[in-house]
PDB file of N, CA and C in Angstrom:
ATOM      1  N   MET A1332       8.122 -20.920   2.307  1.00  0.00           N
ATOM      2  CA  MET A1332       7.358 -20.107   3.739  1.00  0.00           C
ATOM      3  C   MET A1332       6.970 -19.114   3.144  1.00  0.00           C
ATOM      4  N   SER A1333       6.110 -18.523   3.287  1.00  0.00           N
ATOM      5  CA  SER A1333       4.756 -17.316   2.881  1.00  0.00           C
ATOM      6  C   SER A1333       5.770 -16.153   3.646  1.00  0.00           C
ATOM      7  N   THR A1334       5.246 -14.757   3.485  1.00  0.00           N
ATOM      8  CA  THR A1334       5.554 -13.795   3.900  1.00  0.00           C
ATOM      9  C   THR A1334       4.080 -12.904   4.488  1.00  0.00           C
ATOM     10  N   TYR A1335       4.360 -12.590   5.592  1.00  0.00           N
ATOM     11  CA  TYR A1335       2.710 -12.274   6.316  1.00  0.00           C
ATOM     12  C   TYR A1335       3.062 -11.330   6.332  1.00  0.00           C
ATOM     13  N   LEU A1336       1.765  -9.953   5.742  1.00  0.00           N
ATOM     14  CA  LEU A1336       1.998  -8.376   6.167  1.00  0.00           C
ATOM     15  C   LEU A1336       0.870  -8.142   6.420  1.00  0.00           C
ATOM     16  N   THR A1337       1.042  -6.450   7.840  1.00  0.00           N
ATOM     17  CA  THR A1337      -0.363  -6.205   7.905  1.00  0.00           C
ATOM     18  C   THR A1337      -0.680  -5.445   6.807  1.00  0.00           C
ATOM     19  N   THR A1338      -2.135  -4.525   6.763  1.00  0.00           N
ATOM     20  CA  THR A1338      -2.572  -3.923   5.874  1.00  0.00           C
ATOM     21  C   THR A1338      -1.722  -2.830   5.922  1.00  0.00           C
ATOM     22  N   GLU A1339      -0.537  -2.132   6.761  1.00  0.00           N
ATOM     23  CA  GLU A1339      -0.318  -0.984   7.182  1.00  0.00           C
ATOM     24  C   GLU A1339       0.948  -1.624   6.094  1.00  0.00           C
ATOM     25  N   GLU A1340       1.599  -2.804   6.344  1.00  0.00           N
ATOM     26  CA  GLU A1340       2.824  -2.759   5.852  1.00  0.00           C
ATOM     27  C   GLU A1340       2.574  -2.934   4.209  1.00  0.00           C
ATOM     28  N   LEU A1341       1.247  -3.901   3.777  1.00  0.00           N
ATOM     29  CA  LEU A1341       0.977  -4.277   2.454  1.00  0.00           C
ATOM     30  C   LEU A1341       0.497  -2.805   1.653  1.00  0.00           C
ATOM     31  N   ALA A1342       0.406  -1.450   2.439  1.00  0.00           N
ATOM     32  CA  ALA A1342      -0.182  -0.056   1.819  1.00  0.00           C
ATOM     33  C   ALA A1342       1.137   0.694   1.512  1.00  0.00           C
ATOM     34  N   GLU A1343       2.157   0.298   2.303  1.00  0.00           N
ATOM     35  CA  GLU A1343       3.494   0.915   2.181  1.00  0.00           C
ATOM     36  C   GLU A1343       4.107  -0.424   0.698  1.00  0.00           C
ATOM     37  N   ARG A1344       3.688  -1.170   0.611  1.00  0.00           N
ATOM     38  CA  ARG A1344       4.474  -1.983  -0.609  1.00  0.00           C
ATOM     39  C   ARG A1344       4.293  -1.513  -1.689  1.00  0.00           C
ATOM     40  N   ILE A1345       2.589  -2.092  -2.160  1.00  0.00           N
ATOM     41  CA  ILE A1345       1.663  -1.496  -3.531  1.00  0.00           C
ATOM     42  C   ILE A1345       1.140   0.129  -3.592  1.00  0.00           C
ATOM     43  N   LYS A1346       1.520   0.866  -2.720  1.00  0.00           N
ATOM     44  CA  LYS A1346       1.148   2.401  -2.485  1.00  0.00           C
ATOM     45  C   LYS A1346       0.037   2.717  -2.686  1.00  0.00           C
ATOM     46  N   TYR A1347      -0.614   1.880  -1.652  1.00  0.00           N
ATOM     47  CA  TYR A1347      -2.288   2.227  -1.719  1.00  0.00           C
ATOM     48  C   TYR A1347      -2.082   2.729  -0.083  1.00  0.00           C
ATOM     49  N   ASN A1348      -3.636   3.525   0.125  1.00  0.00           N
ATOM     50  CA  ASN A1348      -3.907   3.869   1.206  1.00  0.00           C
ATOM     51  C   ASN A1348      -4.479   3.080   2.226  1.00  0.00           C
ATOM     52  N   PRO A1349      -3.912   2.358   3.325  1.00  0.00           N
ATOM     53  CA  PRO A1349      -4.363   1.244   4.124  1.00  0.00           C
ATOM     54  C   PRO A1349      -6.053   1.056   4.425  1.00  0.00           C
ATOM     55  N   ARG A1350      -6.725   2.398   4.163  1.00  0.00           N
ATOM     56  CA  ARG A1350      -8.251   2.248   4.573  1.00  0.00           C
ATOM     57  C   ARG A1350      -8.449   1.814   2.709  1.00  0.00           C
ATOM     58  N   THR A1351      -8.111   2.281   1.917  1.00  0.00           N
ATOM     59  CA  THR A1351      -8.225   1.632   0.565  1.00  0.00           C
ATOM     60  C   THR A1351      -8.349   0.153   0.587  1.00  0.00           C
ATOM     61  N   ILE A1352      -7.460  -0.405   1.084  1.00  0.00           N
ATOM     62  CA  ILE A1352      -7.274  -1.566   0.719  1.00  0.00           C
ATOM     63  C   ILE A1352      -7.982  -2.421   1.846  1.00  0.00           C
ATOM     64  N   ARG A1353      -8.606  -2.009   3.093  1.00  0.00           N
ATOM     65  CA  ARG A1353      -9.398  -2.210   3.762  1.00  0.00           C
ATOM     66  C   ARG A1353     -11.275  -2.412   3.175  1.00  0.00           C
ATOM     67  N   ASN A1354     -11.429  -0.891   2.891  1.00  0.00           N
ATOM     68  CA  ASN A1354     -12.342  -1.052   2.367  1.00  0.00           C
ATOM     69  C   ASN A1354     -13.265  -1.004   0.901  1.00  0.00           C
ATOM     70  N   GLN A1355     -12.179  -1.418  -0.048  1.00  0.00           N
ATOM     71  CA  GLN A1355     -12.192  -1.095  -1.322  1.00  0.00           C
ATOM     72  C   GLN A1355     -11.940  -2.914  -1.889  1.00  0.00           C
ATOM     73  N   PHE A1356     -10.396  -3.567  -1.369  1.00  0.00           N
ATOM     74  CA  PHE A1356      -9.987  -4.559  -1.864  1.00  0.00           C
ATOM     75  C   PHE A1356     -10.139  -5.522  -1.211  1.00  0.00           C
ATOM     76  N   LYS A1357     -10.175  -5.544   0.083  1.00  0.00           N
ATOM     77  CA  LYS A1357     -10.290  -6.731   0.876  1.00  0.00           C
ATOM     78  C   LYS A1357     -12.336  -7.565   0.546  1.00  0.00           C
ATOM     79  N   ASP A1358     -12.329  -8.341   0.012  1.00  0.00           N
ATOM     80  CA  ASP A1358     -13.101  -9.352  -0.412  1.00  0.00           C
ATOM     81  C   ASP A1358     -13.776  -8.987  -1.869  1.00  0.00           C
ATOM     82  N   THR A1359     -13.143  -7.948  -2.929  1.00  0.00           N
ATOM     83  CA  THR A1359     -13.578  -8.008  -3.814  1.00  0.00           C
ATOM     84  C   THR A1359     -12.113  -8.065  -4.971  1.00  0.00           C
ATOM     85  N   ILE A1360     -11.039  -8.123  -4.465  1.00  0.00           N
ATOM     86  CA  ILE A1360      -9.509  -8.157  -4.707  1.00  0.00           C
ATOM     87  C   ILE A1360      -8.803  -8.966  -4.039  1.00  0.00           C
ATOM     88  N   PHE A1361      -9.064  -9.030  -2.924  1.00  0.00           N
ATOM     89  CA  PHE A1361      -8.224  -9.844  -1.835  1.00  0.00           C
ATOM     90  C   PHE A1361      -9.658 -10.486  -1.648  1.00  0.00           C
ATOM     91  N   PHE A1362      -9.117 -11.890  -1.429  1.00  0.00           N
ATOM     92  CA  PHE A1362      -9.977 -12.876  -0.969  1.00  0.00           C
ATOM     93  C   PHE A1362      -9.673 -13.869   0.294  1.00  0.00           C
ATOM     94  N   GLU A1363     -10.071 -14.199   1.393  1.00  0.00           N
ATOM     95  CA  GLU A1363     -10.014 -14.771   2.540  1.00  0.00           C
ATOM     96  C   GLU A1363      -9.552 -16.103   2.381  1.00  0.00           C
ATOM     97  N   ASN A1364      -8.435 -16.531   2.685  1.00  0.00           N
ATOM     98  CA  ASN A1364      -7.627 -17.658   2.506  1.00  0.00           C
ATOM     99  C   ASN A1364      -6.784 -18.289   1.207  1.00  0.00           C
ATOM    100  N   VAL A1365      -7.074 -17.020   0.192  1.00  0.00           N
ATOM    101  CA  VAL A1365      -6.310 -16.930  -0.963  1.00  0.00           C
ATOM    102  C   VAL A1365      -5.159 -16.051  -0.777  1.00  0.00           C
ATOM    103  N   HIS A1366      -5.560 -14.290  -0.524  1.00  0.00           N
ATOM    104  CA  HIS A1366      -4.952 -13.407  -0.343  1.00  0.00           C
ATOM    105  C   HIS A1366      -4.878 -12.989   1.277  1.00  0.00           C
ATOM    106  N   TYR A1367      -5.246 -13.187   2.211  1.00  0.00           N
ATOM    107  CA  TYR A1367      -5.271 -13.042   3.348  1.00  0.00           C
ATOM    108  C   TYR A1367      -6.159 -14.035   4.204  1.00  0.00           C
ATOM    109  N   ILE A1368      -5.305 -14.073   5.390  1.00  0.00           N
ATOM    110  CA  ILE A1368      -6.203 -15.019   6.631  1.00  0.00           C
ATOM    111  C   ILE A1368      -6.285 -14.507   7.435  1.00  0.00           C
ATOM    112  N   ARG A1369      -6.834 -14.660   8.643  1.00  0.00           N
ATOM    113  CA  ARG A1369      -7.010 -14.544   9.708  1.00  0.00           C
ATOM    114  C   ARG A1369      -6.577 -15.089  10.927  1.00  0.00           C
ATOM    115  N   PRO A1370      -5.239 -15.291  11.446  1.00  0.00           N
ATOM    116  CA  PRO A1370      -4.677 -16.294  12.430  1.00  0.00           C
ATOM    117  C   PRO A1370      -5.285 -16.616  13.640  1.00  0.00           C
ATOM    118  N   PHE A1371      -5.791 -17.767  13.786  1.00  0.00           N
ATOM    119  CA  PHE A1371      -6.660 -18.370  15.130  1.00  0.00           C
ATOM    120  C   PHE A1371      -7.964 -17.725  14.991  1.00  0.00           C
ATOM    121  N   GLY A1372      -8.552 -17.213  13.709  1.00  0.00           N
ATOM    122  CA  GLY A1372      -9.671 -17.102  13.679  1.00  0.00           C
ATOM    123  C   GLY A1372     -10.114 -15.588  14.373  1.00  0.00           C
ATOM    124  N   LYS A1373      -9.323 -14.755  14.636  1.00  0.00           N
ATOM    125  CA  LYS A1373      -9.366 -13.741  15.277  1.00  0.00           C
ATOM    126  C   LYS A1373      -9.852 -12.362  14.065  1.00  0.00           C
ATOM    127  N   ARG A1374      -9.842 -11.117  14.806  1.00  0.00           N
ATOM    128  CA  ARG A1374     -10.087 -10.191  13.764  1.00  0.00           C
ATOM    129  C   ARG A1374      -8.876  -9.361  13.320  1.00  0.00           C
ATOM    130  N   LYS A1375      -7.920  -9.987  13.580  1.00  0.00           N
ATOM    131  CA  LYS A1375      -6.385  -9.472  12.748  1.00  0.00           C
ATOM    132  C   LYS A1375      -6.333 -10.139  11.690  1.00  0.00           C
ATOM    133  N   ILE A1376      -5.884  -9.419  10.647  1.00  0.00           N
ATOM    134  CA  ILE A1376      -5.863  -9.812   9.224  1.00  0.00           C
ATOM    135  C   ILE A1376      -4.188  -9.710   8.864  1.00  0.00           C
ATOM    136  N   LEU A1377      -4.154 -10.626   8.229  1.00  0.00           N
ATOM    137  CA  LEU A1377      -2.398 -10.902   7.357  1.00  0.00           C
ATOM    138  C   LEU A1377      -2.627 -11.165   6.191  1.00  0.00           C
ATOM    139  N   PHE A1378      -2.160 -10.357   5.267  1.00  0.00           N
ATOM    140  CA  PHE A1378      -1.717 -11.017   3.984  1.00  0.00           C
ATOM    141  C   PHE A1378      -0.547 -11.557   3.540  1.00  0.00           C
ATOM    142  N   VAL A1379      -0.941 -12.497   2.358  1.00  0.00           N
ATOM    143  CA  VAL A1379       0.079 -12.924   2.195  1.00  0.00           C
ATOM    144  C   VAL A1379       0.460 -12.190   0.765  1.00  0.00           C
ATOM    145  N   TRP A1380       1.695 -11.892   1.198  1.00  0.00           N
ATOM    146  CA  TRP A1380       2.308 -11.294  -0.008  1.00  0.00           C
ATOM    147  C   TRP A1380       2.740 -11.630  -1.232  1.00  0.00           C
ATOM    148  N   GLU A1381       3.407 -13.163  -1.083  1.00  0.00           N
ATOM    149  CA  GLU A1381       3.877 -13.756  -2.579  1.00  0.00           C
ATOM    150  C   GLU A1381       2.313 -14.036  -3.138  1.00  0.00           C
ATOM    151  N   ARG A1382       0.883 -14.388  -3.070  1.00  0.00           N
ATOM    152  CA  ARG A1382       0.066 -14.704  -3.631  1.00  0.00           C
ATOM    153  C   ARG A1382      -0.360 -13.556  -3.972  1.00  0.00           C
ATOM    154  N   ILE A1383      -0.030 -12.420  -3.475  1.00  0.00           N
ATOM    155  CA  ILE A1383      -0.690 -10.970  -4.163  1.00  0.00           C
ATOM    156  C   ILE A1383       0.274 -10.272  -5.192  1.00  0.00           C
ATOM    157  N   GLU A1384       1.669 -10.666  -4.763  1.00  0.00           N
ATOM    158  CA  GLU A1384       2.254 -10.284  -5.906  1.00  0.00           C
ATOM    159  C   GLU A1384       2.333 -11.290  -7.260  1.00  0.00           C
ATOM    160  N   GLU A1385       1.922 -12.325  -6.926  1.00  0.00           N
ATOM    161  CA  GLU A1385       1.707 -13.198  -8.220  1.00  0.00           C
ATOM    162  C   GLU A1385       0.169 -12.221  -8.723  1.00  0.00           C
ATOM    163  N   ASP A1386      -0.619 -12.381  -8.228  1.00  0.00           N
ATOM    164  CA  ASP A1386      -1.979 -11.695  -9.049  1.00  0.00           C
ATOM    165  C   ASP A1386      -1.723 -10.303  -9.984  1.00  0.00           C
ATOM    166  N   MET A1387      -0.591  -9.569  -8.819  1.00  0.00           N
ATOM    167  CA  MET A1387      -0.546  -8.643  -9.447  1.00  0.00           C
ATOM    168  C   MET A1387       0.097  -8.468 -11.134  1.00  0.00           C
ATOM    169  N   CYS A1388       1.102  -9.475 -10.638  1.00  0.00           N
ATOM    170  CA  CYS A1388       1.926  -9.788 -12.354  1.00  0.00           C
ATOM    171  C   CYS A1388       1.776 -10.247 -13.264  1.00  0.00           C
ATOM    172  N   LYS A1389       0.034 -10.831 -13.187  1.00  0.00           N
ATOM    173  CA  LYS A1389      -0.412 -11.382 -13.979  1.00  0.00           C
ATOM    174  C   LYS A1389      -1.150 -10.407 -15.142  1.00  0.00           C
ATOM    175  N   PRO A1390      -0.991 -10.293 -16.771  1.00  0.00           N
ATOM    176  CA  PRO A1390      -1.845  -9.666 -17.327  1.00  0.00           C
ATOM    177  C   PRO A1390      -3.357 -10.014 -17.368  1.00  0.00           C
ATOM    178  N   THR A1391      -4.325  -8.822 -17.497  1.00  0.00           N
ATOM    179  CA  THR A1391      -5.045  -8.548 -17.953  1.00  0.00           C
ATOM    180  C   THR A1391      -5.476  -8.553 -19.171  1.00  0.00           C
ATOM    181  N   MET A1392      -6.804  -9.252 -19.686  1.00  0.00           N
ATOM    182  CA  MET A1392      -6.786  -9.266 -21.405  1.00  0.00           C
ATOM    183  C   MET A1392      -7.869  -8.016 -22.041  1.00  0.00           C
ATOM    184  N   SER A1393      -8.635  -7.278 -20.956  1.00  0.00           N
ATOM    185  CA  SER A1393      -9.469  -6.273 -21.066  1.00  0.00           C
ATOM    186  C   SER A1393     -10.244  -5.779 -19.736  1.00  0.00           C
ATOM    187  N   LEU A1394     -11.053  -4.645 -19.761  1.00  0.00           N
ATOM    188  CA  LEU A1394     -12.319  -4.687 -18.736  1.00  0.00           C
ATOM    189  C   LEU A1394     -13.506  -4.424 -19.424  1.00  0.00           C
ATOM    190  N   ILE A1395     -14.470  -5.121 -18.980  1.00  0.00           N
ATOM    191  CA  ILE A1395     -16.027  -5.573 -19.452  1.00  0.00           C
ATOM    192  C   ILE A1395     -16.547  -5.140 -18.058  1.00  0.00           C
ATOM    193  N   ASN A1396     -17.906  -4.574 -18.121  1.00  0.00           N
ATOM    194  CA  ASN A1396     -18.047  -3.708 -16.726  1.00  0.00           C
ATOM    195  C   ASN A1396     -17.468  -3.513 -15.569  1.00  0.00           C
ATOM    196  N   GLY A1397     -15.842  -3.206 -15.417  1.00  0.00           N
ATOM    197  CA  GLY A1397     -15.351  -2.967 -14.550  1.00  0.00           C
ATOM    198  C   GLY A1397     -14.688  -3.712 -14.161  1.00  0.00           C
ATOM    199  N   MET A1398     -14.536  -5.089 -14.896  1.00  0.00           N
ATOM    200  CA  MET A1398     -14.204  -6.503 -14.675  1.00  0.00           C
ATOM    201  C   MET A1398     -12.582  -6.801 -15.353  1.00  0.00           C
ATOM    202  N   ALA A1399     -11.621  -7.414 -14.457  1.00  0.00           N
ATOM    203  CA  ALA A1399     -10.715  -7.548 -15.457  1.00  0.00           C
ATOM    204  C   ALA A1399     -11.194  -9.534 -15.645  1.00  0.00           C
ATOM    205  N   LEU A1400      -9.903  -9.203 -17.205  1.00  0.00           N
ATOM    206  CA  LEU A1400     -10.165 -10.724 -17.666  1.00  0.00           C
ATOM    207  C   LEU A1400      -8.985 -11.134 -17.398  1.00  0.00           C
ATOM    208  N   GLN A1401      -8.943 -12.359 -16.946  1.00  0.00           N
ATOM    209  CA  GLN A1401      -7.517 -13.347 -17.028  1.00  0.00           C
ATOM    210  C   GLN A1401      -7.470 -14.488 -17.402  1.00  0.00           C
TER     211      GLN A1401
END
């Protein structure tokens, strides 16, 4: 069973500002239907903690043009 978090709850867990998550991470690092969902097709976003935690723990090889290779 998945753990769903609001933006504020996720921000508290990963120690980032909620605004950073909304404006910089959503759709660049976190992708819809992978890292977050919109329940019932509405505006509200719920993040899937297990998917985010899994990706956060993956090792990165290097940075090329600001993009991490995995």
